[in-house]
Amino acid sequence: MGIFQRIFKKALQTKTACTNCGATILVATFQEHGGLCAPCAWGTESARWRRESSLSLPIDKPDIDKMKDNKDTGSLIELLVGQKTNIEPETKYKAAEALGAIGDKRAVDSLIIALNDHSYFRDDDGWYYYVRLKAAEALARIGDSRAADPIISILQEVSLERCYYDVDNYSARTLWTLSDALGKLHNSKAVEPLLNILKKGKGHMIGHTGIDISAFESVIDALGNIGDPRAIEPLNNIINNRDYYVFAYSHHSAEVYGKISEALLKIMKNRP
């Protein structure tokens, strides 16, 4: 078990329940969101789905692994965005994951639609899994340029100030996932939105109880993977302390500077 998982399990020793959907959440999350879990605070449909889904309805338990092995794109799309109303979030999540593994570009439009699906599920260990984030990962895996604009649109909704260090932080996980997806898509349209997120970090503490350092670094990684020279000056400004960033500990700044150096090397290699 890694240190991240150990921290999470220890944190769960002080837990409470969301007043909207009843999910078990950290006390810090409860206080942060006024008694709600992060997904409910973001206005997701998951809680409504839980209330309105009748237990008398038969719940589909399709063999997704078999569909993936058979490359049954059509059936997986139907599970993800079809007309049935009794498809569990876990099933949709796994369908999106399978579509990404298959890599069939016929699934791109459906996965883009699934970016607006806010449903989620929670496993026995307390981890949350979000359908829209798995759809973003699947789109990045397929690598179709049509995915860039809708993912950028969601990225621009993310508030860096909400990406505080908390293992149950939906904002930080959204930023990690979307930045990683845009980096894999190598689409230059994402450069300015990613740089804007870095600019919003000025004056805020990075690491410890401040902005999640992994979320911050995910933006830097994405800029390096895209390889656009427009990122060179802003990244250099962070290293040279021309911009005001506050790091909780010296090892946090060293870690970020290392990520920036890697990103700059990638960008320089891509220059003609």
mmCIF file of C-alpha atoms in Angstrom:
data_model
loop_
_atom_site.group_PDB
_atom_site.id
_atom_site.type_symbol
_atom_site.label_atom_id
_atom_site.label_comp_id
_atom_site.label_asym_id
_atom_site.label_seq_id
_atom_site.Cartn_x
_atom_site.Cartn_y
_atom_site.Cartn_z
ATOM 1 C CA MET A 1 0.000 0.000 0.000
ATOM 2 C CA GLY A 2 1.418 3.371 -1.034
ATOM 3 C CA ILE A 3 1.665 6.416 1.197
ATOM 4 C CA PHE A 4 -1.270 8.087 -0.582
ATOM 5 C CA GLN A 5 -3.568 5.174 0.239
ATOM 6 C CA ARG A 6 -2.352 5.065 3.858
ATOM 7 C CA ILE A 7 -3.068 8.765 4.302
ATOM 8 C CA PHE A 8 -6.531 8.279 2.822
ATOM 9 C CA LYS A 9 -7.402 5.362 5.109
ATOM 10 C CA LYS A 10 -6.229 7.268 8.157
ATOM 11 C CA ALA A 11 -8.300 10.281 7.112
ATOM 12 C CA LEU A 12 -11.403 8.118 6.826
ATOM 13 C CA GLN A 13 -11.271 7.476 10.546
ATOM 14 C CA THR A 14 -12.941 10.897 10.914
ATOM 15 C CA LYS A 15 -15.800 10.791 8.464
ATOM 16 C CA THR A 16 -19.416 11.818 8.090
ATOM 17 C CA ALA A 17 -22.151 11.611 5.476
ATOM 18 C CA CYS A 18 -23.247 13.919 2.668
ATOM 19 C CA THR A 19 -26.586 15.516 3.577
ATOM 20 C CA ASN A 20 -27.787 15.185 -0.020
ATOM 21 C CA CYS A 21 -26.846 11.710 -1.271
ATOM 22 C CA GLY A 22 -25.675 10.022 1.917
ATOM 23 C CA ALA A 23 -22.181 9.147 0.661
ATOM 24 C CA THR A 24 -19.443 8.780 3.275
ATOM 25 C CA ILE A 25 -17.070 11.752 3.107
ATOM 26 C CA LEU A 26 -14.245 13.331 5.060
ATOM 27 C CA VAL A 27 -15.146 15.862 7.723
ATOM 28 C CA ALA A 28 -12.946 18.404 5.927
ATOM 29 C CA THR A 29 -14.955 17.884 2.738
ATOM 30 C CA PHE A 30 -18.216 18.178 4.696
ATOM 31 C CA GLN A 31 -17.089 21.515 6.110
ATOM 32 C CA GLU A 32 -15.692 22.766 2.806
ATOM 33 C CA HIS A 33 -18.889 22.129 0.858
ATOM 34 C CA GLY A 34 -21.486 23.008 3.474
ATOM 35 C CA GLY A 35 -22.500 19.471 4.336
ATOM 36 C CA LEU A 36 -22.189 18.061 0.812
ATOM 37 C CA CYS A 37 -19.766 15.695 -0.858
ATOM 38 C CA ALA A 38 -17.723 17.259 -3.655
ATOM 39 C CA PRO A 39 -19.820 15.823 -6.546
ATOM 40 C CA CYS A 40 -23.083 17.084 -5.003
ATOM 41 C CA ALA A 41 -21.498 20.463 -4.376
ATOM 42 C CA TRP A 42 -20.645 20.601 -8.068
ATOM 43 C CA GLY A 43 -24.284 19.959 -8.936
ATOM 44 C CA THR A 44 -23.938 16.413 -10.216
ATOM 45 C CA GLU A 45 -26.818 14.228 -11.226
ATOM 46 C CA SER A 46 -25.604 11.258 -9.217
ATOM 47 C CA ALA A 47 -27.590 12.016 -6.079
ATOM 48 C CA ARG A 48 -30.757 12.516 -8.100
ATOM 49 C CA TRP A 49 -30.051 9.248 -9.908
ATOM 50 C CA ARG A 50 -29.818 7.461 -6.551
ATOM 51 C CA ARG A 51 -33.113 8.887 -5.339
ATOM 52 C CA GLU A 52 -35.064 8.302 -8.547
ATOM 53 C CA SER A 53 -33.758 4.859 -9.456
ATOM 54 C CA SER A 54 -36.313 2.320 -8.262
ATOM 55 C CA LEU A 55 -34.983 -0.822 -6.617
ATOM 56 C CA SER A 56 -37.784 -2.715 -8.315
ATOM 57 C CA LEU A 57 -36.218 -2.091 -11.724
ATOM 58 C CA PRO A 58 -33.905 -4.804 -13.010
ATOM 59 C CA ILE A 59 -30.296 -3.601 -12.936
ATOM 60 C CA ASP A 60 -28.277 -4.537 -15.987
ATOM 61 C CA LYS A 61 -25.035 -6.381 -15.246
ATOM 62 C CA PRO A 62 -23.573 -6.834 -18.729
ATOM 63 C CA ASP A 63 -20.345 -8.660 -19.409
ATOM 64 C CA ILE A 64 -18.228 -5.643 -20.320
ATOM 65 C CA ASP A 65 -15.009 -7.653 -20.480
ATOM 66 C CA LYS A 66 -16.553 -9.875 -23.122
ATOM 67 C CA MET A 67 -17.769 -6.837 -25.069
ATOM 68 C CA LYS A 68 -14.262 -5.389 -24.948
ATOM 69 C CA ASP A 69 -12.681 -8.655 -26.096
ATOM 70 C CA ASN A 70 -15.174 -8.842 -28.955
ATOM 71 C CA LYS A 71 -14.642 -5.141 -29.775
ATOM 72 C CA ASP A 72 -18.396 -4.671 -29.478
ATOM 73 C CA THR A 73 -18.310 -0.886 -29.751
ATOM 74 C CA GLY A 74 -22.030 -0.558 -30.426
ATOM 75 C CA SER A 75 -23.135 -2.356 -27.257
ATOM 76 C CA LEU A 76 -20.662 -0.410 -25.133
ATOM 77 C CA ILE A 77 -21.895 2.891 -26.572
ATOM 78 C CA GLU A 78 -25.443 1.856 -25.748
ATOM 79 C CA LEU A 79 -24.436 1.230 -22.134
ATOM 80 C CA LEU A 80 -22.654 4.572 -21.914
ATOM 81 C CA VAL A 81 -25.150 6.951 -23.521
ATOM 82 C CA GLY A 82 -28.137 4.808 -24.513
ATOM 83 C CA GLN A 83 -31.788 5.315 -23.639
ATOM 84 C CA LYS A 84 -31.967 2.896 -20.707
ATOM 85 C CA THR A 85 -32.392 4.707 -17.399
ATOM 86 C CA ASN A 86 -31.357 1.896 -15.061
ATOM 87 C CA ILE A 87 -27.692 1.686 -16.049
ATOM 88 C CA GLU A 88 -25.520 2.050 -12.967
ATOM 89 C CA PRO A 89 -22.704 4.634 -12.951
ATOM 90 C CA GLU A 90 -20.178 1.824 -12.436
ATOM 91 C CA THR A 91 -21.367 0.132 -15.630
ATOM 92 C CA LYS A 92 -21.096 3.373 -17.610
ATOM 93 C CA TYR A 93 -17.649 4.004 -16.169
ATOM 94 C CA LYS A 94 -16.438 0.554 -17.234
ATOM 95 C CA ALA A 95 -18.045 0.964 -20.661
ATOM 96 C CA ALA A 96 -16.099 4.204 -21.207
ATOM 97 C CA GLU A 97 -12.913 2.494 -20.062
ATOM 98 C CA ALA A 98 -13.500 -0.382 -22.499
ATOM 99 C CA LEU A 99 -14.175 2.006 -25.390
ATOM 100 C CA GLY A 100 -10.859 3.694 -24.725
ATOM 101 C CA ALA A 101 -9.085 0.344 -24.718
ATOM 102 C CA ILE A 102 -10.684 -0.677 -28.022
ATOM 103 C CA GLY A 103 -9.725 2.629 -29.632
ATOM 104 C CA ASP A 104 -12.575 2.692 -32.146
ATOM 105 C CA LYS A 105 -13.076 6.271 -33.384
ATOM 106 C CA ARG A 106 -16.774 5.567 -33.872
ATOM 107 C CA ALA A 107 -17.043 5.960 -30.086
ATOM 108 C CA VAL A 108 -15.669 9.504 -30.013
ATOM 109 C CA ASP A 109 -18.992 11.341 -30.343
ATOM 110 C CA SER A 110 -20.558 9.221 -27.589
ATOM 111 C CA LEU A 111 -17.594 9.718 -25.274
ATOM 112 C CA ILE A 112 -17.836 13.476 -25.839
ATOM 113 C CA ILE A 113 -21.495 13.295 -24.791
ATOM 114 C CA ALA A 114 -20.410 11.347 -21.692
ATOM 115 C CA LEU A 115 -18.217 14.283 -20.655
ATOM 116 C CA ASN A 116 -21.478 15.833 -19.450
ATOM 117 C CA ASP A 117 -22.380 12.780 -17.363
ATOM 118 C CA HIS A 118 -21.744 13.745 -13.716
ATOM 119 C CA SER A 119 -22.655 10.366 -12.237
ATOM 120 C CA TYR A 120 -20.177 8.505 -10.096
ATOM 121 C CA PHE A 121 -19.826 5.525 -7.784
ATOM 122 C CA ARG A 122 -17.837 4.755 -4.652
ATOM 123 C CA ASP A 123 -15.992 1.508 -3.960
ATOM 124 C CA ASP A 124 -15.672 -0.326 -0.657
ATOM 125 C CA ASP A 125 -12.419 1.483 0.154
ATOM 126 C CA GLY A 126 -14.027 4.890 -0.198
ATOM 127 C CA TRP A 127 -12.592 5.845 -3.599
ATOM 128 C CA TYR A 128 -14.823 7.807 -5.960
ATOM 129 C CA TYR A 129 -14.968 7.096 -9.697
ATOM 130 C CA TYR A 130 -16.478 9.628 -12.116
ATOM 131 C CA VAL A 131 -17.953 8.732 -15.506
ATOM 132 C CA ARG A 132 -17.007 12.048 -17.155
ATOM 133 C CA LEU A 133 -13.353 11.730 -16.124
ATOM 134 C CA LYS A 134 -13.102 8.184 -17.455
ATOM 135 C CA ALA A 135 -14.659 9.420 -20.708
ATOM 136 C CA ALA A 136 -11.924 12.075 -20.942
ATOM 137 C CA GLU A 137 -9.256 9.420 -20.379
ATOM 138 C CA ALA A 138 -10.816 7.242 -23.076
ATOM 139 C CA LEU A 139 -10.879 10.122 -25.563
ATOM 140 C CA ALA A 140 -7.210 10.810 -24.916
ATOM 141 C CA ARG A 141 -6.413 7.145 -25.438
ATOM 142 C CA ILE A 142 -8.226 7.113 -28.767
ATOM 143 C CA GLY A 143 -6.421 10.294 -29.723
ATOM 144 C CA ASP A 144 -9.037 11.989 -31.899
ATOM 145 C CA SER A 145 -8.617 15.764 -32.241
ATOM 146 C CA ARG A 146 -12.390 16.296 -31.958
ATOM 147 C CA ALA A 147 -12.059 15.703 -28.212
ATOM 148 C CA ALA A 148 -9.845 18.732 -27.585
ATOM 149 C CA ASP A 149 -12.461 21.501 -27.624
ATOM 150 C CA PRO A 150 -14.992 19.858 -25.262
ATOM 151 C CA ILE A 151 -12.229 18.855 -22.817
ATOM 152 C CA ILE A 152 -10.827 22.406 -22.889
ATOM 153 C CA SER A 153 -14.325 23.714 -22.190
ATOM 154 C CA ILE A 154 -14.551 21.617 -19.015
ATOM 155 C CA LEU A 155 -10.991 22.527 -18.018
ATOM 156 C CA GLN A 156 -11.902 26.209 -18.058
ATOM 157 C CA GLU A 157 -14.592 25.518 -15.449
ATOM 158 C CA VAL A 158 -12.035 24.181 -12.959
ATOM 159 C CA SER A 159 -11.062 26.575 -10.190
ATOM 160 C CA LEU A 160 -7.431 26.127 -9.175
ATOM 161 C CA GLU A 161 -8.268 27.616 -5.783
ATOM 162 C CA ARG A 162 -10.541 24.617 -5.149
ATOM 163 C CA CYS A 163 -7.730 22.169 -5.907
ATOM 164 C CA TYR A 164 -6.632 22.071 -2.279
ATOM 165 C CA TYR A 165 -4.680 19.144 -0.884
ATOM 166 C CA ASP A 166 -7.350 16.605 -0.015
ATOM 167 C CA VAL A 167 -7.492 13.002 -1.141
ATOM 168 C CA ASP A 168 -11.220 13.409 -1.724
ATOM 169 C CA ASN A 169 -10.923 16.534 -3.867
ATOM 170 C CA TYR A 170 -12.988 16.350 -7.039
ATOM 171 C CA SER A 171 -11.519 19.593 -8.432
ATOM 172 C CA ALA A 172 -7.934 18.350 -8.207
ATOM 173 C CA ARG A 173 -8.790 15.008 -9.787
ATOM 174 C CA THR A 174 -10.605 16.791 -12.589
ATOM 175 C CA LEU A 175 -7.575 18.979 -13.262
ATOM 176 C CA TRP A 176 -5.198 15.985 -13.228
ATOM 177 C CA THR A 177 -7.360 14.020 -15.639
ATOM 178 C CA LEU A 178 -8.144 16.800 -18.103
ATOM 179 C CA SER A 179 -4.573 18.122 -18.212
ATOM 180 C CA ASP A 180 -3.241 14.632 -18.816
ATOM 181 C CA ALA A 181 -5.809 14.075 -21.575
ATOM 182 C CA LEU A 182 -4.928 17.331 -23.330
ATOM 183 C CA GLY A 183 -1.238 16.522 -23.116
ATOM 184 C CA LYS A 184 -1.836 13.180 -24.794
ATOM 185 C CA LEU A 185 -3.943 14.801 -27.513
ATOM 186 C CA HIS A 186 -1.033 17.173 -28.346
ATOM 187 C CA ASN A 187 -3.476 19.892 -29.364
ATOM 188 C CA SER A 188 -2.034 23.423 -29.333
ATOM 189 C CA LYS A 189 -5.482 24.897 -28.580
ATOM 190 C CA ALA A 190 -4.964 23.773 -24.990
ATOM 191 C CA VAL A 191 -1.818 25.839 -24.405
ATOM 192 C CA GLU A 192 -3.457 29.143 -23.442
ATOM 193 C CA PRO A 193 -6.080 27.566 -21.132
ATOM 194 C CA LEU A 194 -3.336 25.572 -19.387
ATOM 195 C CA LEU A 195 -1.146 28.655 -19.016
ATOM 196 C CA ASN A 196 -4.101 30.557 -17.588
ATOM 197 C CA ILE A 197 -4.444 27.921 -14.875
ATOM 198 C CA LEU A 198 -0.778 28.362 -13.934
ATOM 199 C CA LYS A 199 -1.282 32.125 -13.758
ATOM 200 C CA LYS A 200 -4.135 31.642 -11.296
ATOM 201 C CA GLY A 201 -1.707 29.889 -8.972
ATOM 202 C CA LYS A 202 0.315 33.043 -8.374
ATOM 203 C CA GLY A 203 0.302 34.071 -4.744
ATOM 204 C CA HIS A 204 -1.236 30.792 -3.568
ATOM 205 C CA MET A 205 0.547 28.144 -1.548
ATOM 206 C CA ILE A 206 1.501 25.107 -3.619
ATOM 207 C CA GLY A 207 1.622 21.816 -1.719
ATOM 208 C CA HIS A 208 0.786 20.731 1.857
ATOM 209 C CA THR A 209 -2.586 22.282 2.752
ATOM 210 C CA GLY A 210 -2.575 24.564 -0.289
ATOM 211 C CA ILE A 211 -3.104 23.769 -3.955
ATOM 212 C CA ASP A 212 -2.526 20.106 -4.657
ATOM 213 C CA ILE A 213 1.004 19.817 -6.035
ATOM 214 C CA SER A 214 0.115 16.874 -8.285
ATOM 215 C CA ALA A 215 -2.686 18.888 -9.882
ATOM 216 C CA PHE A 216 -0.299 21.815 -10.417
ATOM 217 C CA GLU A 217 2.342 19.535 -11.924
ATOM 218 C CA SER A 218 -0.185 17.902 -14.243
ATOM 219 C CA VAL A 219 -0.568 21.236 -16.047
ATOM 220 C CA ILE A 220 3.214 21.517 -16.484
ATOM 221 C CA ASP A 221 3.419 17.939 -17.798
ATOM 222 C CA ALA A 222 0.655 18.665 -20.302
ATOM 223 C CA LEU A 223 2.450 21.758 -21.618
ATOM 224 C CA GLY A 224 5.616 19.725 -22.101
ATOM 225 C CA ASN A 225 3.772 16.958 -23.930
ATOM 226 C CA ILE A 226 2.042 19.419 -26.249
ATOM 227 C CA GLY A 227 5.426 20.973 -27.040
ATOM 228 C CA ASP A 228 4.267 24.453 -28.002
ATOM 229 C CA PRO A 229 7.000 27.147 -27.640
ATOM 230 C CA ARG A 230 4.484 29.625 -26.192
ATOM 231 C CA ALA A 231 4.935 27.832 -22.873
ATOM 232 C CA ILE A 232 8.691 28.448 -22.666
ATOM 233 C CA GLU A 233 8.664 31.961 -21.217
ATOM 234 C CA PRO A 234 5.928 31.366 -18.602
ATOM 235 C CA LEU A 235 7.648 28.177 -17.412
ATOM 236 C CA ASN A 236 11.029 29.910 -17.247
ATOM 237 C CA ASN A 237 9.463 32.715 -15.227
ATOM 238 C CA ILE A 238 8.438 30.230 -12.540
ATOM 239 C CA ILE A 239 11.961 28.799 -12.291
ATOM 240 C CA ASN A 240 13.564 32.253 -12.227
ATOM 241 C CA ASN A 241 11.056 33.437 -9.612
ATOM 242 C CA ARG A 242 9.824 36.231 -11.839
ATOM 243 C CA ASP A 243 6.302 35.173 -10.943
ATOM 244 C CA TYR A 244 5.155 34.937 -7.351
ATOM 245 C CA TYR A 245 4.551 31.326 -6.367
ATOM 246 C CA VAL A 246 4.624 30.134 -2.766
ATOM 247 C CA PHE A 247 5.736 26.569 -2.088
ATOM 248 C CA ALA A 248 4.930 24.914 1.215
ATOM 249 C CA TYR A 249 8.319 23.190 1.461
ATOM 250 C CA SER A 250 11.627 23.402 -0.375
ATOM 251 C CA HIS A 251 11.235 19.882 -1.738
ATOM 252 C CA HIS A 252 7.939 20.962 -3.339
ATOM 253 C CA SER A 253 9.665 23.759 -5.252
ATOM 254 C CA ALA A 254 12.479 21.393 -6.272
ATOM 255 C CA GLU A 255 9.910 18.901 -7.526
ATOM 256 C CA VAL A 256 8.046 21.525 -9.553
ATOM 257 C CA TYR A 257 11.271 22.947 -10.991
ATOM 258 C CA GLY A 258 12.270 19.436 -12.049
ATOM 259 C CA LYS A 259 8.943 19.016 -13.836
ATOM 260 C CA ILE A 260 9.408 22.356 -15.565
ATOM 261 C CA SER A 261 12.910 21.391 -16.712
ATOM 262 C CA GLU A 262 11.550 18.171 -18.199
ATOM 263 C CA ALA A 263 8.759 20.077 -19.940
ATOM 264 C CA LEU A 264 11.162 22.642 -21.373
ATOM 265 C CA LEU A 265 13.412 19.898 -22.737
ATOM 266 C CA LYS A 266 10.452 18.313 -24.516
ATOM 267 C CA ILE A 267 9.408 21.654 -25.980
ATOM 268 C CA MET A 268 12.928 22.445 -27.196
ATOM 269 C CA LYS A 269 13.176 19.057 -28.900
ATOM 270 C CA ASN A 270 9.979 19.820 -30.802
ATOM 271 C CA ARG A 271 11.249 23.158 -32.109
ATOM 272 C CA PRO A 272 12.276 23.217 -35.786
#
